[in-house]
Amino acid sequence: MKLNVKKGDFSRLGATKGRTWANFCMECRKESDCKVLIYERGKNAKPQEIAVPGEFSKGNLRAIQVDGLDLSEIDYNFWIDGKLVMDPYARRVVGREAWADESRRLTSPLRCRHEELRFSWRGEREKEIARTDMVLYKLHVRGFTMGMSEGTPGRGTFRGLTQKLSYLKSLGVTSVELMPVYEFEELIPKKESQSDSYARWKPSKKDKIKKQEEKPRFQINYWGYGEGMYFAPKASYAEGDSAALELKECILQMHKKGMECILEMDFSNYAPKRRILEALRHWVREYHVDGFHLQGDGIPLDLLLDDPYLGRTKIFYKGAAEHLISDEEKAFPRFFLDTDEFLYPCRKLACGIDGNIWELADQLKKQNEKIGYVNYIADHNGFTLKDLFCYERKHNEANGENNADGLEWNYSNNCGVEGETTSRNVHKIRDRRMKNAAAMLFLAQGVPMLMAGDEDGNSQKGNNNAYCQDNPIGWKDWRQTGQDRAFLKYMKKLAAFRKAHRILRLEQPMSLMDVKSYGCPDLSYHEEDAWIPRHYYCRRSLGILYCGKYADEEEDVYVGFNFSDFQKNFALPKQKRGRKWHLVMDTAEKNAFLTEPEELKEAYYTIESHSVCILIAK
């Protein structure tokens, strides 16, 4: 194939398709040897090499325009200084269509492909979900759907996730956070263990028995974190031929159901800042993504927050950046601090491990007009919510690292038995503590985040680092026991209660004063005596009163926490104008939530040990 070439366009990196030509632009120094490798689609023939001379340079970019080349018929790679280099701006990677297929590592190299696929966003309802309304749900696309029964169409794919969106909607989820869905390498070669020199096989020509060649052994990078192809969706997450179309359809259906899509993006510390910005713009432009949870130490927050195209895109990150956020952002707060600082105070109290109720109180009221806070008690890294109360020690033997990997400090409590048990009493204790933990999460001012499966008692059998577990350990189990279904029902009611009471999720920080002269502070603390909390170390019980008028609501909300080993009589502040206190929920009760609020006759409420209750005044 004879092709005419000339100096190309430097304005857009990667491959660009023209009517009668193709343009390739790449990062490459003028002194480097540079080529474009052209592959015919569907064939394993040797690629055609197109040299890109040094004069086709501008700065540290090299660009070539190839007349008569149709990008819809070929795949490509770059060759720079004797090394095959994939185009980091490629829209598709060819060769990883089958998940964890070891045979592909022994055949032809991966190829880049330029794709321009038509997709109709007709019927899309673009809805900007306010910070006060958000409920996050984090999931792994493959793991969330592989646990469905065998034979179910779409298992492990974007289509499988699309089928489960109604389930997420029923749970009260507003924001779906996807662990990496960009193209990454899931096959990681295992390091060979070297034996002592005397025990190693030393091949010799005289040997009558030849050493068999061992096939490469790989470990699975199941989660997908690490460097990847940040412009291309994961090919093996597609049921059909196009991951791009299936992911777009999934996001479209999220939007139609009033939910938003948040992508986790794990950038290496060496990723060019401009590429990070361009990648995020790409996902917003092409996939209508609503936000990003960013990983890595080299994230250019100043560029991202100042970029007008990303001006309504939500950013989740581990580091605070209040000084980078203008006061204008208060109109639509979109930066979120995502750390585990909520996790440990809650786990200590829920598990009865040296907790302090004032640490919890600080976390519950934590809020900022510019910065949102993401709260969670369980994440992908660590025990699941159920395993927090089933295991005191990690059980990562299946990871092949002699149980040396994973977090050592989990602040968990097995409630008397390590792992599974048939004891009804142990199940009862675990169920109550799970409900207590969930209540802390949904009754806090910040944005609650659920890890997939925590809503119905999913377990990883004590594995707190399931990064390589592409099996039932790492998958969400869709089989539910009666107890699982009851807990799911509780979670739905908890989410509904939060939604019905805006006072629990205000964007403005609580002042603990009656700044609007309503006769009651926006937030106040109580215990055995109304208005008089005990401020001393290791206190494990507290009543918190939220004045509904500060959210233009009629009902006041009183939340009682008792993580001590004894029942407590909590005094209830006296109500005026005939208003009465009513019990809504008590985790010491079998079903926790009452069918209807029950009016209280006494001026106090007795809270059992290791229990949480919700009262309303109306």
Coordinates of C-alpha atoms in Angstrom, one line a residue:
M1 CA 0.0 0.0 0.0
K2 CA 1.6 3.2 -1.2
L3 CA 0.7 6.2 0.9
N4 CA 1.3 9.9 0.5
V5 CA 2.5 11.6 3.7
K6 CA 3.1 15.2 4.8
K7 CA 3.5 17.2 8.0
G8 CA 0.4 16.7 10.1
D9 CA -1.8 18.8 12.4
F10 CA -0.5 19.3 16.0
S11 CA -3.8 20.6 17.5
R12 CA -5.1 17.2 18.6
L13 CA -3.1 14.3 20.0
G14 CA -3.8 10.7 18.9
A15 CA -5.5 9.7 15.7
T16 CA -7.9 12.0 13.8
K17 CA -10.0 10.8 10.8
G18 CA -10.5 13.1 7.8
R19 CA -12.6 12.4 4.7
T20 CA -9.7 11.3 2.7
W21 CA -6.8 11.2 5.2
A22 CA -5.7 10.2 8.6
N23 CA -3.7 12.3 11.0
F24 CA -1.4 10.9 13.8
C25 CA 0.0 13.2 16.5
M26 CA 2.2 11.9 19.3
E27 CA 4.6 13.0 22.0
C28 CA 8.1 12.4 20.7
R29 CA 11.3 14.3 20.7
K30 CA 12.7 15.6 17.4
E31 CA 15.8 13.4 17.8
S32 CA 13.9 10.2 18.3
D33 CA 13.3 7.5 15.7
C34 CA 9.5 7.5 15.2
K35 CA 7.1 5.4 13.1
V36 CA 3.4 4.6 12.8
L37 CA 2.5 0.9 12.6
I38 CA -0.5 0.2 10.4
Y39 CA -2.4 -3.1 10.9
E40 CA -5.2 -4.4 8.7
R41 CA -8.2 -5.3 10.9
G42 CA -8.8 -8.9 11.4
K43 CA -5.4 -10.0 10.2
N44 CA -2.1 -10.9 12.0
A45 CA 0.1 -9.9 9.1
K46 CA 3.2 -7.8 9.7
P47 CA 2.2 -4.2 10.1
Q48 CA 3.1 -1.6 7.5
E49 CA 5.6 1.0 8.9
I50 CA 5.3 4.7 8.1
A51 CA 8.3 6.7 9.1
V52 CA 7.6 10.1 10.8
P53 CA 10.6 12.3 10.0
G54 CA 12.1 14.7 12.5
E55 CA 11.0 17.7 10.4
F56 CA 7.4 16.8 11.1
S57 CA 7.9 18.2 14.6
K58 CA 6.7 21.1 16.8
G59 CA 8.1 21.2 20.3
N60 CA 8.1 17.7 21.6
L61 CA 5.2 16.6 19.3
R62 CA 5.4 14.7 16.0
A63 CA 2.5 14.7 13.6
I64 CA 2.0 13.1 10.2
Q65 CA -1.0 13.3 7.8
V66 CA -1.4 10.2 5.6
D67 CA -3.5 10.7 2.5
G68 CA -5.7 7.8 1.3
L69 CA -5.7 6.1 4.6
D70 CA -9.1 5.2 6.1
L71 CA -9.0 4.8 9.9
S72 CA -12.2 2.8 9.9
E73 CA -10.3 -0.1 8.2
I74 CA -7.1 -0.2 10.2
D75 CA -5.6 -0.4 13.7
Y76 CA -2.4 1.2 14.7
N77 CA 0.4 1.6 17.2
F78 CA 3.5 3.9 17.5
W79 CA 7.1 2.8 17.3
I80 CA 9.5 5.1 19.1
D81 CA 13.2 4.5 19.6
G82 CA 12.8 0.7 19.1
K83 CA 9.8 0.3 21.4
L84 CA 6.2 -0.3 20.6
V85 CA 4.2 2.5 22.2
M86 CA 0.4 2.5 22.4
D87 CA -1.4 5.7 21.8
P88 CA -2.5 7.0 25.2
Y89 CA -5.3 8.9 23.5
A90 CA -6.8 5.9 21.7
R91 CA -10.5 5.5 22.0
R92 CA -10.4 1.7 21.9
V93 CA -7.9 -1.0 22.6
V94 CA -8.1 -4.2 20.5
G95 CA -6.9 -7.5 22.1
R96 CA -8.5 -7.4 25.5
E97 CA -12.1 -8.3 24.5
A98 CA -12.0 -11.5 26.7
W99 CA -11.5 -10.9 30.4
A100 CA -8.3 -12.4 31.8
D101 CA -7.5 -14.4 28.6
E102 CA -4.0 -15.6 29.1
S103 CA -3.6 -16.7 25.5
R104 CA -3.6 -13.2 24.2
R105 CA -0.3 -12.5 26.0
L106 CA 1.3 -15.0 23.7
T107 CA -0.1 -13.8 20.4
S108 CA -0.1 -10.4 18.6
P109 CA 0.4 -7.2 20.5
L110 CA -2.5 -5.0 21.6
R111 CA -3.6 -2.5 19.0
C112 CA -5.1 0.9 19.1
R113 CA -8.3 1.8 17.2
H114 CA -10.0 5.0 16.3
E115 CA -13.7 4.9 16.7
E116 CA -16.4 7.4 15.9
L117 CA -19.7 5.7 16.9
R118 CA -23.0 7.3 16.6
F119 CA -25.1 7.2 19.8
S120 CA -28.4 9.0 20.4
W121 CA -28.8 10.6 23.8
R122 CA -32.4 11.2 23.0
G123 CA -34.6 11.2 26.1
E124 CA -31.7 12.0 28.4
R125 CA -32.7 14.0 31.5
E126 CA -29.7 16.0 32.6
K127 CA -30.3 16.5 36.3
E128 CA -27.8 18.1 38.6
I129 CA -28.2 16.4 41.9
A130 CA -27.7 18.8 44.8
R131 CA -25.2 17.8 47.4
T132 CA -27.9 17.6 50.1
D133 CA -29.8 14.9 48.1
M134 CA -26.9 12.6 47.3
V135 CA -26.6 9.0 48.3
L136 CA -23.5 7.3 46.8
Y137 CA -23.3 3.6 45.8
K138 CA -19.8 2.3 44.8
L139 CA -19.5 -0.8 42.7
H140 CA -17.3 -2.9 40.5
V141 CA -19.0 -3.4 37.1
R142 CA -17.9 -7.0 36.8
G143 CA -18.2 -7.9 40.5
F144 CA -21.6 -6.3 40.9
T145 CA -23.1 -8.5 38.2
M146 CA -21.1 -11.8 38.0
G147 CA -22.9 -13.0 41.1
M148 CA -26.2 -13.2 39.3
S149 CA -27.4 -16.7 38.4
E150 CA -25.5 -18.4 35.5
G151 CA -27.2 -17.9 32.2
T152 CA -28.3 -14.4 33.0
P153 CA -27.6 -12.2 30.0
G154 CA -25.0 -9.5 30.6
R155 CA -23.2 -11.0 33.6
G156 CA -20.1 -9.1 34.3
T157 CA -20.8 -6.3 31.8
F158 CA -22.2 -2.8 31.4
R159 CA -25.5 -4.3 30.2
G160 CA -25.7 -6.4 33.4
L161 CA -25.3 -3.2 35.4
T162 CA -28.0 -1.5 33.3
Q163 CA -30.4 -4.3 34.3
K164 CA -29.8 -3.5 38.0
L165 CA -30.4 0.2 37.9
S166 CA -34.0 -0.1 39.0
Y167 CA -32.7 -2.0 42.1
L168 CA -30.3 0.9 42.9
K169 CA -33.1 3.4 42.4
S170 CA -35.4 1.5 44.9
L171 CA -32.6 1.6 47.5
G172 CA -32.5 5.4 47.3
V173 CA -29.3 5.7 45.4
T174 CA -28.8 9.0 43.5
S175 CA -25.1 8.7 42.5
V176 CA -23.5 5.5 41.1
E177 CA -19.7 5.4 41.5
L178 CA -17.9 3.0 39.2
M179 CA -14.5 1.5 40.0
P180 CA -12.2 1.8 37.0
V181 CA -14.0 1.2 33.7
Y182 CA -11.2 2.5 31.5
E183 CA -9.0 0.0 29.7
F184 CA -6.5 -1.6 32.1
E185 CA -4.4 -4.7 32.2
E186 CA -6.0 -7.3 34.4
L187 CA -3.3 -9.9 33.9
I188 CA -0.3 -9.2 36.1
P189 CA 2.6 -11.7 35.8
K190 CA 3.4 -13.4 39.1
K191 CA 6.9 -13.0 40.4
E192 CA 8.7 -16.4 40.3
S193 CA 10.0 -17.6 43.6
Q194 CA 13.7 -18.4 43.3
S195 CA 14.9 -21.5 45.1
D196 CA 18.5 -22.0 46.2
S197 CA 21.0 -22.6 43.4
Y198 CA 21.6 -26.3 44.2
A199 CA 17.8 -27.0 43.7
R200 CA 17.4 -25.2 40.4
W201 CA 17.2 -27.1 37.1
K202 CA 20.3 -26.5 35.0
P203 CA 19.5 -27.6 31.5
S204 CA 22.3 -29.5 29.6
K205 CA 22.6 -30.8 26.0
K206 CA 23.2 -34.3 27.4
D207 CA 19.8 -34.4 29.2
K208 CA 17.5 -37.1 28.0
I209 CA 14.6 -35.5 29.8
K210 CA 13.9 -32.0 28.8
K211 CA 12.4 -29.4 31.1
Q212 CA 8.9 -28.6 30.1
E213 CA 8.2 -25.0 29.3
E214 CA 5.9 -23.5 31.9
K215 CA 3.1 -21.3 30.8
P216 CA 3.2 -17.8 32.3
R217 CA 1.3 -17.6 35.5
F218 CA -0.7 -14.5 36.1
Q219 CA -2.4 -12.8 39.0
I220 CA -5.6 -10.9 38.4
N221 CA -5.7 -7.1 38.8
Y222 CA -9.4 -7.4 39.6
W223 CA -10.1 -3.9 40.9
G224 CA -8.4 -2.3 38.0
Y225 CA -6.4 0.4 39.8
G226 CA -3.1 1.5 38.2
E227 CA -2.1 3.1 35.0
G228 CA -4.4 2.5 32.1
M229 CA -5.6 3.7 28.7
Y230 CA -7.7 6.6 30.1
F231 CA -9.6 7.4 26.9
A232 CA -10.9 3.9 26.2
P233 CA -13.6 1.9 28.0
K234 CA -12.8 -1.6 29.2
A235 CA -13.5 -3.9 26.3
S236 CA -14.1 -7.0 28.4
Y237 CA -16.9 -5.1 30.2
A238 CA -19.0 -5.3 27.0
E239 CA -21.4 -8.1 26.3
G240 CA -21.3 -7.3 22.6
D241 CA -18.7 -5.7 20.3
S242 CA -18.7 -2.2 21.6
A243 CA -17.9 -1.3 25.2
A244 CA -18.4 2.4 24.3
L245 CA -22.0 2.0 23.2
E246 CA -22.9 -0.2 26.1
L247 CA -21.4 2.2 28.7
K248 CA -23.2 5.1 27.0
E249 CA -26.5 3.3 27.1
C250 CA -25.9 2.5 30.8
I251 CA -25.2 6.1 31.7
L252 CA -28.2 7.2 29.6
Q253 CA -30.5 4.9 31.6
M254 CA -29.0 6.2 34.9
H255 CA -29.9 9.7 33.8
K256 CA -33.4 8.7 32.8
K257 CA -33.9 7.3 36.3
G258 CA -32.6 10.5 37.9
M259 CA -29.2 9.1 38.9
E260 CA -25.8 10.4 38.1
C261 CA -22.6 8.6 37.1
I262 CA -19.3 9.1 38.9
L263 CA -16.1 7.4 37.5
E264 CA -13.1 6.5 39.6
M265 CA -9.9 7.5 37.7
D266 CA -6.5 6.3 39.1
F267 CA -3.8 8.4 37.5
S268 CA -0.1 7.5 38.1
N269 CA 2.0 10.2 39.7
Y270 CA 3.8 10.7 36.4
A271 CA 0.7 11.2 34.3
P272 CA 1.0 14.6 32.4
K273 CA -1.3 17.1 34.0
R274 CA -2.7 18.2 30.6
R275 CA -3.6 14.6 29.8
I276 CA -5.5 14.2 33.0
L277 CA -7.5 17.3 32.1
E278 CA -8.1 16.1 28.6
A279 CA -9.2 12.7 29.8
L280 CA -11.8 14.1 32.1
R281 CA -13.1 16.4 29.4
H282 CA -13.3 13.4 27.1
W283 CA -15.5 11.4 29.5
V284 CA -17.8 14.4 30.1
R285 CA -18.1 15.2 26.4
E286 CA -18.4 11.7 25.0
Y287 CA -20.1 9.8 27.9
H288 CA -21.9 12.6 29.7
V289 CA -20.2 11.6 33.0
D290 CA -21.3 13.7 36.0
G291 CA -18.2 13.5 38.2
F292 CA -14.9 11.8 39.0
H293 CA -13.4 10.2 42.1
L294 CA -9.7 10.9 41.5
Q295 CA -6.8 8.8 42.7
G296 CA -3.1 9.7 42.7
D297 CA -0.8 12.3 44.2
G298 CA -0.2 14.3 41.0
I299 CA -3.8 15.5 40.4
P300 CA -3.8 19.1 39.1
L301 CA -6.8 20.3 41.2
D302 CA -6.1 24.0 40.3
L303 CA -6.5 23.2 36.6
L304 CA -9.6 21.0 37.0
L305 CA -11.4 23.4 39.3
D306 CA -10.6 26.3 37.1
D307 CA -11.6 24.7 33.8
P308 CA -14.9 26.1 32.6
Y309 CA -15.9 23.0 30.6
L310 CA -15.8 21.0 33.9
G311 CA -17.5 23.8 35.8
R312 CA -20.5 21.7 36.8
T313 CA -18.6 18.4 37.1
K314 CA -18.3 16.9 40.6
I315 CA -14.8 16.2 41.8
F316 CA -14.0 13.7 44.7
Y317 CA -10.5 13.7 46.1
K318 CA -8.6 12.8 49.2
G319 CA -7.1 16.3 49.7
A320 CA -8.9 19.5 50.8
A321 CA -8.6 22.4 48.4
E322 CA -10.7 25.1 49.9
H323 CA -8.3 27.8 48.9
L324 CA -8.8 26.9 45.3
I325 CA -12.5 27.1 45.4
S326 CA -14.1 30.5 44.7
D327 CA -17.1 31.8 46.7
E328 CA -19.2 31.5 43.5
E329 CA -19.0 27.7 43.9
K330 CA -21.3 27.9 47.0
A331 CA -24.2 28.1 44.5
F332 CA -23.5 24.5 43.4
P333 CA -20.9 22.9 45.7
R334 CA -19.2 20.2 43.6
F335 CA -15.9 19.4 45.4
F336 CA -16.0 16.5 47.8
L337 CA -13.4 15.4 50.3
D338 CA -13.2 11.6 50.2
T339 CA -11.2 10.2 53.1
D340 CA -11.7 7.5 55.8
E341 CA -11.8 9.9 58.8
F342 CA -15.5 9.1 59.3
L343 CA -14.8 5.3 59.2
Y344 CA -12.7 4.8 62.4
P345 CA -14.7 6.7 65.0
C346 CA -17.8 4.9 63.8
R347 CA -16.2 1.4 63.8
K348 CA -14.8 1.9 67.3
L349 CA -18.2 2.6 68.7
A350 CA -20.2 0.1 66.6
C351 CA -17.8 -2.6 67.6
G352 CA -17.3 -1.6 71.2
I353 CA -13.6 -0.9 70.8
D354 CA -12.4 2.1 72.9
G355 CA -14.7 4.6 71.1
N356 CA -15.6 8.2 72.1
I357 CA -19.0 9.6 71.4
W358 CA -17.6 13.1 70.9
E359 CA -15.5 11.9 68.0
L360 CA -18.7 10.6 66.4
A361 CA -20.5 13.8 67.2
D362 CA -17.9 15.8 65.4
Q363 CA -18.1 13.6 62.3
L364 CA -21.9 13.7 62.3
K365 CA -22.1 17.5 62.1
K366 CA -19.1 17.9 59.8
Q367 CA -20.1 20.2 56.9
N368 CA -18.7 23.1 54.8
E369 CA -20.4 25.5 52.4
K370 CA -17.7 25.0 49.8
I371 CA -16.6 21.4 50.4
G372 CA -18.7 18.3 50.7
Y373 CA -17.7 15.3 52.8
V374 CA -18.2 11.7 51.7
N375 CA -18.8 9.4 54.7
Y376 CA -18.5 5.6 54.6
I377 CA -17.9 2.8 57.1
A378 CA -16.9 0.2 54.5
D379 CA -15.0 0.6 51.2
H380 CA -13.5 -1.7 48.6
N381 CA -10.4 -1.8 50.7
G382 CA -11.1 -3.5 54.0
F383 CA -13.9 -5.5 55.5
T384 CA -17.4 -5.3 54.2
L385 CA -20.1 -4.0 56.6
K386 CA -21.2 -7.5 57.5
D387 CA -17.6 -8.8 57.9
L388 CA -16.9 -6.0 60.4
F389 CA -19.1 -7.9 62.9
C390 CA -18.1 -11.5 61.8
Y391 CA -14.3 -11.4 61.9
E392 CA -11.7 -10.0 64.2
R393 CA -8.8 -11.0 62.0
K394 CA -8.3 -10.7 58.2
H395 CA -8.4 -14.0 56.2
N396 CA -6.6 -13.2 53.0
E397 CA -5.0 -16.6 52.5
A398 CA -6.6 -16.9 49.0
N399 CA -4.6 -14.0 47.8
G400 CA -1.4 -16.1 47.8
E401 CA 0.6 -13.8 50.1
N402 CA 0.5 -15.8 53.2
N403 CA -2.1 -13.5 54.7
A404 CA 0.6 -10.7 54.9
D405 CA -1.4 -8.3 52.7
G406 CA -4.3 -6.1 53.7
L407 CA -5.0 -3.8 56.6
E408 CA -4.0 -5.0 60.0
W409 CA -6.2 -2.6 62.0
N410 CA -9.9 -3.1 61.0
Y411 CA -11.5 -2.2 64.4
S412 CA -13.9 -5.2 63.9
N413 CA -15.7 -7.4 66.4
N414 CA -16.8 -11.0 65.6
C415 CA -19.4 -10.9 68.4
G416 CA -18.2 -14.1 69.9
V417 CA -17.6 -16.4 66.9
E418 CA -15.0 -16.0 64.2
G419 CA -16.8 -16.3 60.8
E420 CA -20.1 -18.1 60.0
T421 CA -22.2 -19.5 62.8
T422 CA -25.6 -21.1 63.4
S423 CA -26.0 -19.3 66.8
R424 CA -29.2 -17.2 66.7
N425 CA -28.0 -15.0 69.5
V426 CA -24.8 -14.1 67.6
H427 CA -26.8 -13.4 64.5
K428 CA -29.1 -11.1 66.6
I429 CA -26.1 -9.2 68.0
R430 CA -24.5 -8.8 64.6
D431 CA -27.7 -7.6 63.0
R432 CA -28.2 -4.9 65.6
R433 CA -24.6 -3.7 65.2
M434 CA -24.9 -3.6 61.5
K435 CA -28.1 -1.5 61.9
N436 CA -26.3 0.8 64.3
A437 CA -23.5 1.4 61.8
A438 CA -25.9 2.1 59.0
A439 CA -27.8 4.6 61.2
M440 CA -24.6 6.5 61.9
L441 CA -23.9 6.7 58.2
F442 CA -27.3 7.9 57.1
L443 CA -27.9 10.3 60.0
A444 CA -24.7 12.2 59.4
Q445 CA -24.7 15.6 57.6
G446 CA -22.2 14.5 54.9
V447 CA -22.9 12.4 51.8
P448 CA -23.4 8.7 52.7
M449 CA -21.6 6.1 50.5
L450 CA -22.5 2.4 50.5
M451 CA -20.1 -0.2 49.1
A452 CA -21.9 -2.6 46.8
G453 CA -23.5 -5.4 48.8
D454 CA -23.4 -3.7 52.2
E455 CA -27.1 -3.0 51.9
D456 CA -28.0 -6.7 52.2
G457 CA -25.2 -8.4 54.1
N458 CA -22.7 -9.2 51.5
S459 CA -19.6 -11.0 52.8
Q460 CA -16.1 -11.6 51.5
K461 CA -15.4 -14.4 54.1
G462 CA -13.0 -12.2 56.0
N463 CA -10.9 -11.2 53.1
N464 CA -10.2 -7.5 53.5
N465 CA -8.1 -7.0 50.4
A466 CA -9.9 -8.8 47.6
Y467 CA -7.9 -7.0 44.8
C468 CA -7.3 -10.3 43.0
Q469 CA -10.5 -12.2 43.8
D470 CA -12.4 -12.5 40.6
N471 CA -14.7 -15.1 42.1
P472 CA -17.6 -15.3 44.6
I473 CA -15.3 -13.7 47.3
G474 CA -15.1 -10.5 45.3
W475 CA -18.5 -10.6 43.6
K476 CA -21.7 -9.3 45.1
D477 CA -23.9 -12.3 46.2
W478 CA -27.5 -11.8 45.0
R479 CA -28.8 -14.8 47.0
Q480 CA -30.5 -13.4 50.0
T481 CA -31.5 -15.1 53.3
G482 CA -34.5 -13.9 55.3
Q483 CA -32.2 -11.8 57.5
D484 CA -30.6 -10.3 54.4
R485 CA -34.0 -9.2 53.0
A486 CA -35.0 -7.7 56.4
F487 CA -31.7 -5.7 56.5
L488 CA -32.3 -4.5 53.0
K489 CA -35.8 -3.3 53.9
Y490 CA -34.3 -1.5 56.9
M491 CA -31.7 0.2 54.7
K492 CA -34.4 1.5 52.3
K493 CA -36.4 2.9 55.2
L494 CA -33.3 4.6 56.6
A495 CA -32.5 6.2 53.3
A496 CA -36.2 7.3 53.0
F497 CA -36.1 8.9 56.4
R498 CA -33.0 10.8 55.6
K499 CA -34.6 12.0 52.3
A500 CA -37.7 13.1 54.2
H501 CA -35.8 15.2 56.7
R502 CA -33.6 17.8 55.1
I503 CA -32.4 19.0 58.6
L504 CA -30.2 15.9 58.6
R505 CA -28.3 16.9 55.4
L506 CA -27.9 20.7 55.4
E507 CA -25.0 22.2 53.4
Q508 CA -24.4 24.9 56.0
P509 CA -22.4 24.0 59.1
M510 CA -24.4 23.7 62.3
S511 CA -23.8 26.6 64.7
L512 CA -25.1 24.9 67.9
M513 CA -26.9 28.2 68.6
D514 CA -30.4 29.6 68.1
V515 CA -29.2 32.2 65.5
K516 CA -32.7 32.7 64.1
S517 CA -34.6 33.0 67.4
Y518 CA -36.7 29.8 66.9
G519 CA -36.4 29.0 70.6
C520 CA -34.1 26.1 70.0
P521 CA -30.5 25.8 68.6
D522 CA -30.1 24.2 65.1
L523 CA -28.3 21.3 66.9
S524 CA -28.1 20.6 70.6
Y525 CA -26.8 17.7 72.8
H526 CA -28.6 15.9 75.6
E527 CA -28.5 12.8 77.7
E528 CA -29.8 11.8 81.2
D529 CA -30.7 15.4 81.6
A530 CA -32.0 17.6 78.8
W531 CA -29.6 20.2 77.5
I532 CA -26.8 18.9 79.8
P533 CA -24.4 16.4 78.0
R534 CA -21.5 14.9 79.8
H535 CA -18.2 16.1 78.3
Y536 CA -15.6 13.6 79.4
Y537 CA -13.4 11.0 77.8
C538 CA -14.7 7.6 76.7
R539 CA -18.3 8.8 76.8
R540 CA -20.4 6.4 74.7
S541 CA -23.9 7.7 74.8
L542 CA -25.5 11.0 73.5
G543 CA -28.7 12.4 72.3
I544 CA -28.7 14.8 69.4
L545 CA -31.6 17.2 68.7
Y546 CA -32.1 18.8 65.3
C547 CA -34.4 21.7 65.1
G548 CA -36.5 21.2 61.9
K549 CA -37.3 24.9 61.5
Y550 CA -33.7 25.5 60.4
A551 CA -34.6 23.4 57.3
D552 CA -38.2 24.9 57.0
E553 CA -39.6 21.7 58.4
E554 CA -42.3 21.2 61.1
E555 CA -40.8 18.1 62.7
D556 CA -37.8 18.1 65.1
V557 CA -35.5 15.0 64.9
Y558 CA -33.9 13.5 68.0
V559 CA -31.3 10.8 67.5
G560 CA -30.2 8.7 70.5
F561 CA -26.9 6.8 70.5
N562 CA -26.1 4.3 73.3
F563 CA -22.9 2.3 72.7
S564 CA -22.4 1.7 76.4
D565 CA -22.9 -1.7 78.1
F566 CA -25.9 -0.5 80.0
Q567 CA -29.4 0.9 79.1
K568 CA -29.8 4.6 79.5
N569 CA -32.8 6.9 80.2
F570 CA -32.5 9.8 77.8
A571 CA -34.4 13.0 78.9
L572 CA -36.4 14.5 76.1
P573 CA -36.6 18.3 75.8
K574 CA -40.1 19.6 76.6
Q575 CA -42.2 20.5 73.6
K576 CA -44.6 23.5 73.3
R577 CA -48.0 24.0 71.8
G578 CA -49.1 20.5 72.3
R579 CA -46.3 18.8 70.4
K580 CA -45.4 15.3 71.4
W581 CA -42.4 13.0 71.0
H582 CA -42.9 10.0 68.9
L583 CA -40.7 6.9 68.4
V584 CA -39.8 6.1 64.8
M585 CA -37.0 3.7 65.0
D586 CA -35.1 1.6 67.6
T587 CA -32.4 -0.9 66.5
A588 CA -33.1 -2.9 69.7
E589 CA -36.5 -3.8 68.2
K590 CA -36.7 -6.7 65.8
N591 CA -37.7 -4.7 62.7
A592 CA -36.2 -1.4 64.0
F593 CA -38.6 0.9 62.1
L594 CA -42.2 1.0 63.5
T595 CA -45.1 0.8 61.1
E596 CA -46.3 4.1 62.4
P597 CA -44.6 6.6 64.8
E598 CA -45.6 5.8 68.4
E599 CA -46.4 8.6 70.8
L600 CA -44.3 8.6 74.0
K601 CA -46.1 9.1 77.4
E602 CA -42.9 9.8 79.4
A603 CA -40.5 12.7 79.4
Y604 CA -37.7 10.3 78.7
Y605 CA -36.9 7.3 76.5
T606 CA -35.0 4.2 77.6
I607 CA -32.4 3.2 75.1
E608 CA -31.0 -0.3 75.4
S609 CA -27.2 -0.9 75.3
H610 CA -25.6 -0.9 71.9
S611 CA -28.6 0.7 70.3
V612 CA -29.7 3.7 68.2
C613 CA -33.1 5.3 68.2
I614 CA -34.9 8.0 66.2
L615 CA -37.6 10.2 67.7
I616 CA -39.6 13.0 66.1
A617 CA -41.5 15.8 67.7
K618 CA -44.7 16.9 66.0

